[in-house]
Amino acid sequence: MLEVQALYVPLEKLRNIGIMAHIDAGKTTTSERILYYTGRKHMLGSVDEGTATLDWMEQEKERGITIQAAATTCFWKGHRINLIDTPGHVDFTIEVERSLMVLDGAIAVFDATAGVEPQSETVWRQANKYGVPRLAFMNKMDKTGADFDMAIKTMIDKLHAKPVAIQMPIGSEKDFAGVIDLLKMKAIYWISEDGSQYVEEEIPAHLVSEAEDRREELISALAEEDEEILNLYLEDEDIPIEKLKAAIRRLTIENKIVPVLCGAAARNRGIQPLLDAVIDYLPSPLDLPPLRAQTPDGEAVEIVPSEEAGFTALAFKIQVDPYVGKLTYLRVYSGRLNKGSYVYNSTKNIKERVARLMFMHADKREEVEFARPGDIVAVVGLKNTTTGDTLCDENRPVLIERFNFPEPVISVAIEAPTKEEEEKMVRAVTALSEEDPTLKVGVDKETGQIILSGMGELHLEIVTDRLKREFNVNVRVGRPQVSYRETITKAAVAEGKYIRQTGGRGQYGHVVVRFEPIPYEKGKHFEFVNNIVGGTIPKEYIPAIEQGIREAMETGYVAGYPMIGVRAVLVDGSYHEVDSSEIAFKIAASLAFKNAMKECEPVLLEPVMKLEIVTPEEYLGSIIADLSSRRANIQGLETKGNTKIIRATAPMSELFGYATVLRSLSQGRAAYTAQFSHYQEIPDRILERILKAV
């Protein structure tokens, strides 16, 4: 159990960090070693053996991958570290996104044999989006093919980052023996099997010259960004370690550099210096600019991390716990949250009671009486709060910017064998969709089947597996289906009129809307612009018009798929003082949309995935030939040692079951990753086949 005084660590000694990386780079192993060396657990956990603390789900233990972001708290040299281990598989990228939004710093773990991999790029962009300061840890230095300098170069080439090595490895592959601290100019060796004991010694004679050159590069990189270091550097003075550390910390927090360390987590080497770097270089909540928010009226406000300020927190994750029910994870930004108190959900305009407060250690819970600024806690009792909601004081309402969730690209139909099982299934699916905002739930109007839509085959496989195991729902699962979309290619103006006159009060709604195509990148699927002037339509009816168009877009014109890439500009209309109503304008707006589609030349779009395939050279021809048959576009070919890396894009509809095919083509020696790239128009021959199936 955590000691009560742990809550009272001064704010400057608090670190909220995440561990992020491509799948299989060693994130969870690194996290497990952090927990062991900080005394949070008393035996080393293994991902391969299913004993990792932070991979607590049965599906994680079986597959050896992280599926849900897991939070824990540990202590190092008088500092408290709130740690979140995030997934590396692209299907669970929302777990990374919402974790990074509430974290103050991150450790990016890279496989030293591969450097930056596809999902590394994705999580790096997510960290850029939220301005999260980072350290880089080149892991697996003991693995065949490990290359410290190559891995750093990939950070420059692919991430456009400014990595600054503060360590160098002593040997590599099977000869990896330790690291050299380029600030202290000391060699560090681990002398116990579990890595808990290590010694600092003089640098081996054959590495002194290289270490001096690398230290010179480190100081030169700092001098480019820091005036004080530049002046000392130009004066050819011996720069004190304290000044170098202060400069590294300042530039890291400002996202101008990324300190790089190295090690081999699975062999218990390199973790203690990494923990020191977390303390030395990553920010406390006090080191970062105030959080920007706004009042319900749209006025900008700044949230400062002070216990005396009004309470503000963000709900960033929902989890269904079989023992306590719904857990809501909060990042507290200001004020104090007490167990048993009431909080105001400014997003939904409701009050809720905090029944229990807990620090989480993966799936274990440690109850606390209160939470302060910087704390990451789980709350029991918030029935209506969902991911992205802001909680605050009722007399000081503020709103923090909400998440943008990616669109699902694949669907499956599920059904229960009995009516009783169906009711249980609906409850379970509702709970899982609350927990996972990238899981969309709908109903097929023709068959009555529930349709689950998600980020990939693995995502939906995990969801259906959880339905069976955790909720004891015996579901039948249909074949995966691609989540197609529709868009428009031409602009058009259309009118929508809804006029009904009965015995009593009638209905009157009249709108004129211009529909235009817009780029359908992530987060820009629809725009509504109100160009009404002079009150031809009262402003209280405008939201209903937007809602009417949004609902009409859910069923497209070509094949009934949701529409994206549409801007609706309300240009004219009229109203009746007595007969007009919100419902009338909502219907009129949907009629305008349907009328416009006849002239907007809508088309069907399919999701395209970005692929990276790593294969021994002898299977290259067969794999490329197979990709060509899948309408793939080969974008690049790279040689790394005796392996080839193929970069390509391919429609998702052509990739079902690809893992099995690839194993067959390469005798199990090739591997691939796939992540959503973009939507593209479907060729006519494929369109005919889809329309026949609709």
mmCIF file of C-alpha atoms in Angstrom, residues 196-415:
data_model
loop_
_atom_site.group_PDB
_atom_site.id
_atom_site.type_symbol
_atom_site.label_atom_id
_atom_site.label_comp_id
_atom_site.label_asym_id
_atom_site.label_seq_id
_atom_site.Cartn_x
_atom_site.Cartn_y
_atom_site.Cartn_z
ATOM 1 C CA SER A 196 19.615 -3.826 -9.017
ATOM 2 C CA GLN A 197 23.342 -3.308 -8.357
ATOM 3 C CA TYR A 198 25.578 -1.285 -10.608
ATOM 4 C CA VAL A 199 28.917 0.478 -10.360
ATOM 5 C CA GLU A 200 30.498 3.593 -11.848
ATOM 6 C CA GLU A 201 34.037 3.165 -13.112
ATOM 7 C CA GLU A 202 36.515 4.956 -15.320
ATOM 8 C CA ILE A 203 35.811 4.801 -19.041
ATOM 9 C CA PRO A 204 37.697 1.954 -20.778
ATOM 10 C CA ALA A 205 40.839 3.306 -22.428
ATOM 11 C CA HIS A 206 39.781 2.271 -25.942
ATOM 12 C CA LEU A 207 36.538 4.296 -25.627
ATOM 13 C CA VAL A 208 37.903 7.501 -24.049
ATOM 14 C CA SER A 209 38.490 9.281 -27.359
ATOM 15 C CA GLU A 210 35.029 8.400 -28.715
ATOM 16 C CA ALA A 211 33.391 9.441 -25.432
ATOM 17 C CA GLU A 212 35.161 12.793 -25.513
ATOM 18 C CA ASP A 213 34.035 13.371 -29.108
ATOM 19 C CA ARG A 214 30.443 12.504 -28.208
ATOM 20 C CA ARG A 215 30.547 14.808 -25.175
ATOM 21 C CA GLU A 216 31.771 17.581 -27.462
ATOM 22 C CA GLU A 217 28.800 16.879 -29.792
ATOM 23 C CA LEU A 218 26.439 17.042 -26.790
ATOM 24 C CA ILE A 219 27.785 20.414 -25.631
ATOM 25 C CA SER A 220 27.768 21.750 -29.211
ATOM 26 C CA ALA A 221 24.099 20.741 -29.625
ATOM 27 C CA LEU A 222 23.199 22.503 -26.363
ATOM 28 C CA ALA A 223 25.176 25.610 -27.379
ATOM 29 C CA GLU A 224 23.060 25.886 -30.551
ATOM 30 C CA GLU A 225 19.948 26.361 -28.415
ATOM 31 C CA ASP A 226 21.199 27.848 -25.124
ATOM 32 C CA GLU A 227 22.996 31.207 -24.928
ATOM 33 C CA GLU A 228 24.676 30.590 -21.564
ATOM 34 C CA ILE A 229 26.167 27.290 -22.733
ATOM 35 C CA LEU A 230 27.197 28.962 -26.003
ATOM 36 C CA ASN A 231 29.153 31.685 -24.167
ATOM 37 C CA LEU A 232 30.944 29.158 -21.949
ATOM 38 C CA TYR A 233 31.600 26.961 -24.985
ATOM 39 C CA LEU A 234 33.118 29.860 -26.980
ATOM 40 C CA GLU A 235 35.313 30.815 -24.010
ATOM 41 C CA ASP A 236 36.583 27.223 -24.016
ATOM 42 C CA GLU A 237 35.736 26.879 -20.316
ATOM 43 C CA ASP A 238 35.026 23.624 -18.528
ATOM 44 C CA ILE A 239 31.250 23.714 -18.195
ATOM 45 C CA PRO A 240 29.956 22.445 -14.794
ATOM 46 C CA ILE A 241 27.666 19.410 -14.912
ATOM 47 C CA GLU A 242 24.948 21.374 -13.057
ATOM 48 C CA LYS A 243 24.810 23.946 -15.872
ATOM 49 C CA LEU A 244 24.684 21.227 -18.533
ATOM 50 C CA LYS A 245 21.868 19.454 -16.689
ATOM 51 C CA ALA A 246 19.950 22.709 -16.279
ATOM 52 C CA ALA A 247 20.285 23.442 -20.001
ATOM 53 C CA ILE A 248 19.198 19.902 -20.975
ATOM 54 C CA ARG A 249 16.180 20.186 -18.674
ATOM 55 C CA ARG A 250 15.175 23.607 -20.013
ATOM 56 C CA LEU A 251 15.532 22.621 -23.680
ATOM 57 C CA THR A 252 13.745 19.289 -23.156
ATOM 58 C CA ILE A 253 10.778 20.987 -21.515
ATOM 59 C CA GLU A 254 10.705 23.508 -24.376
ATOM 60 C CA ASN A 255 10.705 20.568 -26.863
ATOM 61 C CA LYS A 256 13.871 21.828 -28.520
ATOM 62 C CA ILE A 257 15.878 18.644 -27.898
ATOM 63 C CA VAL A 258 15.264 14.987 -27.040
ATOM 64 C CA PRO A 259 17.858 13.474 -24.659
ATOM 65 C CA VAL A 260 18.788 9.949 -25.774
ATOM 66 C CA LEU A 261 19.725 7.084 -23.432
ATOM 67 C CA CYS A 262 20.266 3.403 -24.114
ATOM 68 C CA GLY A 263 20.052 -0.014 -22.472
ATOM 69 C CA ALA A 264 18.590 -3.492 -22.573
ATOM 70 C CA ALA A 265 15.486 -3.674 -20.387
ATOM 71 C CA ALA A 266 15.045 -7.440 -20.746
ATOM 72 C CA ARG A 267 18.628 -7.923 -19.462
ATOM 73 C CA ASN A 268 18.050 -5.400 -16.644
ATOM 74 C CA ARG A 269 20.487 -2.786 -17.901
ATOM 75 C CA GLY A 270 20.018 0.956 -18.280
ATOM 76 C CA ILE A 271 16.848 1.575 -16.241
ATOM 77 C CA GLN A 272 18.215 3.399 -13.165
ATOM 78 C CA PRO A 273 19.920 6.127 -15.276
ATOM 79 C CA LEU A 274 16.665 6.394 -17.233
ATOM 80 C CA LEU A 275 14.803 7.029 -13.967
ATOM 81 C CA ASP A 276 17.399 9.646 -13.039
ATOM 82 C CA ALA A 277 16.788 11.320 -16.409
ATOM 83 C CA VAL A 278 13.018 11.360 -15.760
ATOM 84 C CA ILE A 279 13.683 13.256 -12.524
ATOM 85 C CA ASP A 280 16.388 15.498 -13.995
ATOM 86 C CA TYR A 281 14.909 16.416 -17.372
ATOM 87 C CA LEU A 282 11.148 15.810 -17.595
ATOM 88 C CA PRO A 283 8.818 18.495 -16.188
ATOM 89 C CA SER A 284 6.737 18.696 -13.050
ATOM 90 C CA PRO A 285 3.270 20.271 -13.448
ATOM 91 C CA LEU A 286 4.843 23.566 -12.300
ATOM 92 C CA ASP A 287 7.310 23.599 -15.210
ATOM 93 C CA LEU A 288 4.660 23.678 -17.924
ATOM 94 C CA PRO A 289 2.540 26.605 -19.170
ATOM 95 C CA PRO A 290 -0.939 26.866 -17.566
ATOM 96 C CA LEU A 291 -3.597 24.691 -19.158
ATOM 97 C CA ARG A 292 -5.797 26.633 -21.551
ATOM 98 C CA ALA A 293 -9.545 26.256 -21.166
ATOM 99 C CA GLN A 294 -12.622 28.366 -21.699
ATOM 100 C CA THR A 295 -15.788 29.329 -19.888
ATOM 101 C CA PRO A 296 -19.181 28.132 -21.201
ATOM 102 C CA ASP A 297 -19.450 31.589 -22.824
ATOM 103 C CA GLY A 298 -16.259 31.021 -24.794
ATOM 104 C CA GLU A 299 -13.979 33.261 -22.730
ATOM 105 C CA ALA A 300 -10.389 31.968 -22.524
ATOM 106 C CA VAL A 301 -9.085 31.066 -19.054
ATOM 107 C CA GLU A 302 -5.846 29.567 -17.742
ATOM 108 C CA ILE A 303 -5.764 26.737 -15.202
ATOM 109 C CA VAL A 304 -2.780 26.879 -12.843
ATOM 110 C CA PRO A 305 -1.703 23.843 -10.757
ATOM 111 C CA SER A 306 -2.627 25.221 -7.343
ATOM 112 C CA GLU A 307 -4.548 23.574 -4.530
ATOM 113 C CA GLU A 308 -6.027 26.966 -3.612
ATOM 114 C CA ALA A 309 -7.545 27.469 -7.087
ATOM 115 C CA GLY A 310 -10.966 26.135 -8.038
ATOM 116 C CA PHE A 311 -11.187 22.419 -8.824
ATOM 117 C CA THR A 312 -10.626 21.408 -12.465
ATOM 118 C CA ALA A 313 -10.058 17.913 -13.853
ATOM 119 C CA LEU A 314 -10.377 16.036 -17.134
ATOM 120 C CA ALA A 315 -11.973 12.590 -17.434
ATOM 121 C CA PHE A 316 -9.617 10.887 -19.898
ATOM 122 C CA LYS A 317 -10.497 7.199 -19.569
ATOM 123 C CA ILE A 318 -13.419 4.990 -18.568
ATOM 124 C CA GLN A 319 -12.871 1.415 -17.422
ATOM 125 C CA VAL A 320 -15.388 -1.272 -16.540
ATOM 126 C CA ASP A 321 -14.190 -2.987 -13.358
ATOM 127 C CA PRO A 322 -15.887 -6.295 -12.450
ATOM 128 C CA TYR A 323 -15.624 -5.501 -8.708
ATOM 129 C CA VAL A 324 -16.388 -1.794 -8.339
ATOM 130 C CA GLY A 325 -18.253 -1.050 -11.578
ATOM 131 C CA LYS A 326 -17.441 1.973 -13.697
ATOM 132 C CA LEU A 327 -14.074 3.611 -13.005
ATOM 133 C CA THR A 328 -13.450 7.123 -14.321
ATOM 134 C CA TYR A 329 -9.795 8.139 -14.619
ATOM 135 C CA LEU A 330 -9.158 11.835 -13.906
ATOM 136 C CA ARG A 331 -6.180 14.126 -14.279
ATOM 137 C CA VAL A 332 -6.551 16.840 -11.643
ATOM 138 C CA TYR A 333 -5.255 20.196 -12.878
ATOM 139 C CA SER A 334 -6.190 22.506 -10.018
ATOM 140 C CA GLY A 335 -7.957 22.544 -6.653
ATOM 141 C CA ARG A 336 -8.580 19.617 -4.353
ATOM 142 C CA LEU A 337 -10.959 16.685 -4.824
ATOM 143 C CA ASN A 338 -12.255 15.002 -1.664
ATOM 144 C CA LYS A 339 -13.859 11.600 -1.385
ATOM 145 C CA GLY A 340 -17.625 11.985 -0.922
ATOM 146 C CA SER A 341 -17.735 15.453 -2.504
ATOM 147 C CA TYR A 342 -19.828 16.624 -5.452
ATOM 148 C CA VAL A 343 -18.336 17.775 -8.736
ATOM 149 C CA TYR A 344 -19.879 19.658 -11.635
ATOM 150 C CA ASN A 345 -19.649 18.145 -15.123
ATOM 151 C CA SER A 346 -19.536 21.320 -17.226
ATOM 152 C CA THR A 347 -19.611 19.323 -20.486
ATOM 153 C CA LYS A 348 -23.002 17.803 -19.656
ATOM 154 C CA ASN A 349 -24.225 20.446 -17.192
ATOM 155 C CA ILE A 350 -24.849 17.952 -14.361
ATOM 156 C CA LYS A 351 -23.633 17.336 -10.791
ATOM 157 C CA GLU A 352 -22.182 13.993 -9.721
ATOM 158 C CA ARG A 353 -20.945 12.558 -6.446
ATOM 159 C CA VAL A 354 -17.446 11.129 -5.965
ATOM 160 C CA ALA A 355 -18.118 7.970 -3.938
ATOM 161 C CA ARG A 356 -14.529 6.660 -3.827
ATOM 162 C CA LEU A 357 -11.074 7.887 -4.871
ATOM 163 C CA MET A 358 -8.253 5.505 -5.782
ATOM 164 C CA PHE A 359 -4.707 5.396 -7.038
ATOM 165 C CA MET A 360 -4.404 2.565 -9.549
ATOM 166 C CA HIS A 361 -1.634 0.003 -9.819
ATOM 167 C CA ALA A 362 -2.681 -1.696 -13.078
ATOM 168 C CA ASP A 363 -5.856 -3.556 -11.979
ATOM 169 C CA LYS A 364 -5.157 -3.109 -8.237
ATOM 170 C CA ARG A 365 -6.715 -0.208 -6.312
ATOM 171 C CA GLU A 366 -5.423 1.812 -3.366
ATOM 172 C CA GLU A 367 -8.035 4.049 -1.783
ATOM 173 C CA VAL A 368 -7.194 7.634 -0.845
ATOM 174 C CA GLU A 369 -9.135 10.429 0.821
ATOM 175 C CA PHE A 370 -8.325 13.246 -1.585
ATOM 176 C CA ALA A 371 -6.495 14.210 -4.779
ATOM 177 C CA ARG A 372 -4.453 17.314 -5.499
ATOM 178 C CA PRO A 373 -3.177 19.111 -8.641
ATOM 179 C CA GLY A 374 -1.091 16.806 -10.801
ATOM 180 C CA ASP A 375 -2.701 13.631 -9.439
ATOM 181 C CA ILE A 376 -4.012 10.915 -11.751
ATOM 182 C CA VAL A 377 -6.774 9.089 -9.901
ATOM 183 C CA ALA A 378 -9.658 6.720 -10.553
ATOM 184 C CA VAL A 379 -13.108 7.681 -9.283
ATOM 185 C CA VAL A 380 -16.115 5.511 -8.508
ATOM 186 C CA GLY A 381 -19.582 7.065 -8.607
ATOM 187 C CA LEU A 382 -19.592 9.192 -11.771
ATOM 188 C CA LYS A 383 -22.485 7.595 -13.658
ATOM 189 C CA ASN A 384 -22.893 10.028 -16.548
ATOM 190 C CA THR A 385 -19.322 11.226 -17.105
ATOM 191 C CA THR A 386 -17.646 10.005 -20.305
ATOM 192 C CA THR A 387 -14.206 10.320 -21.933
ATOM 193 C CA GLY A 388 -13.281 13.958 -22.552
ATOM 194 C CA ASP A 389 -15.684 15.539 -20.036
ATOM 195 C CA THR A 390 -14.489 18.404 -17.840
ATOM 196 C CA LEU A 391 -15.189 18.290 -14.087
ATOM 197 C CA CYS A 392 -14.966 21.489 -12.049
ATOM 198 C CA ASP A 393 -16.523 23.685 -9.354
ATOM 199 C CA GLU A 394 -20.127 24.578 -10.134
ATOM 200 C CA ASN A 395 -19.541 28.236 -9.275
ATOM 201 C CA ARG A 396 -16.537 28.385 -11.627
ATOM 202 C CA PRO A 397 -17.436 26.334 -14.726
ATOM 203 C CA VAL A 398 -14.739 25.806 -17.368
ATOM 204 C CA LEU A 399 -14.372 23.544 -20.388
ATOM 205 C CA ILE A 400 -11.172 21.783 -21.485
ATOM 206 C CA GLU A 401 -10.857 20.983 -25.201
ATOM 207 C CA ARG A 402 -12.341 17.559 -26.022
ATOM 208 C CA PHE A 403 -10.697 14.677 -27.850
ATOM 209 C CA ASN A 404 -11.117 13.974 -31.558
ATOM 210 C CA PHE A 405 -11.654 10.247 -32.006
ATOM 211 C CA PRO A 406 -10.557 8.501 -35.227
ATOM 212 C CA GLU A 407 -13.174 7.012 -37.522
ATOM 213 C CA PRO A 408 -13.625 3.203 -37.450
ATOM 214 C CA VAL A 409 -12.525 1.349 -40.583
ATOM 215 C CA ILE A 410 -13.915 -2.158 -40.052
ATOM 216 C CA SER A 411 -17.172 -3.675 -38.770
ATOM 217 C CA VAL A 412 -18.587 -7.019 -37.660
ATOM 218 C CA ALA A 413 -22.149 -8.104 -36.977
ATOM 219 C CA ILE A 414 -22.822 -9.871 -33.664
ATOM 220 C CA GLU A 415 -25.919 -11.673 -32.483
#
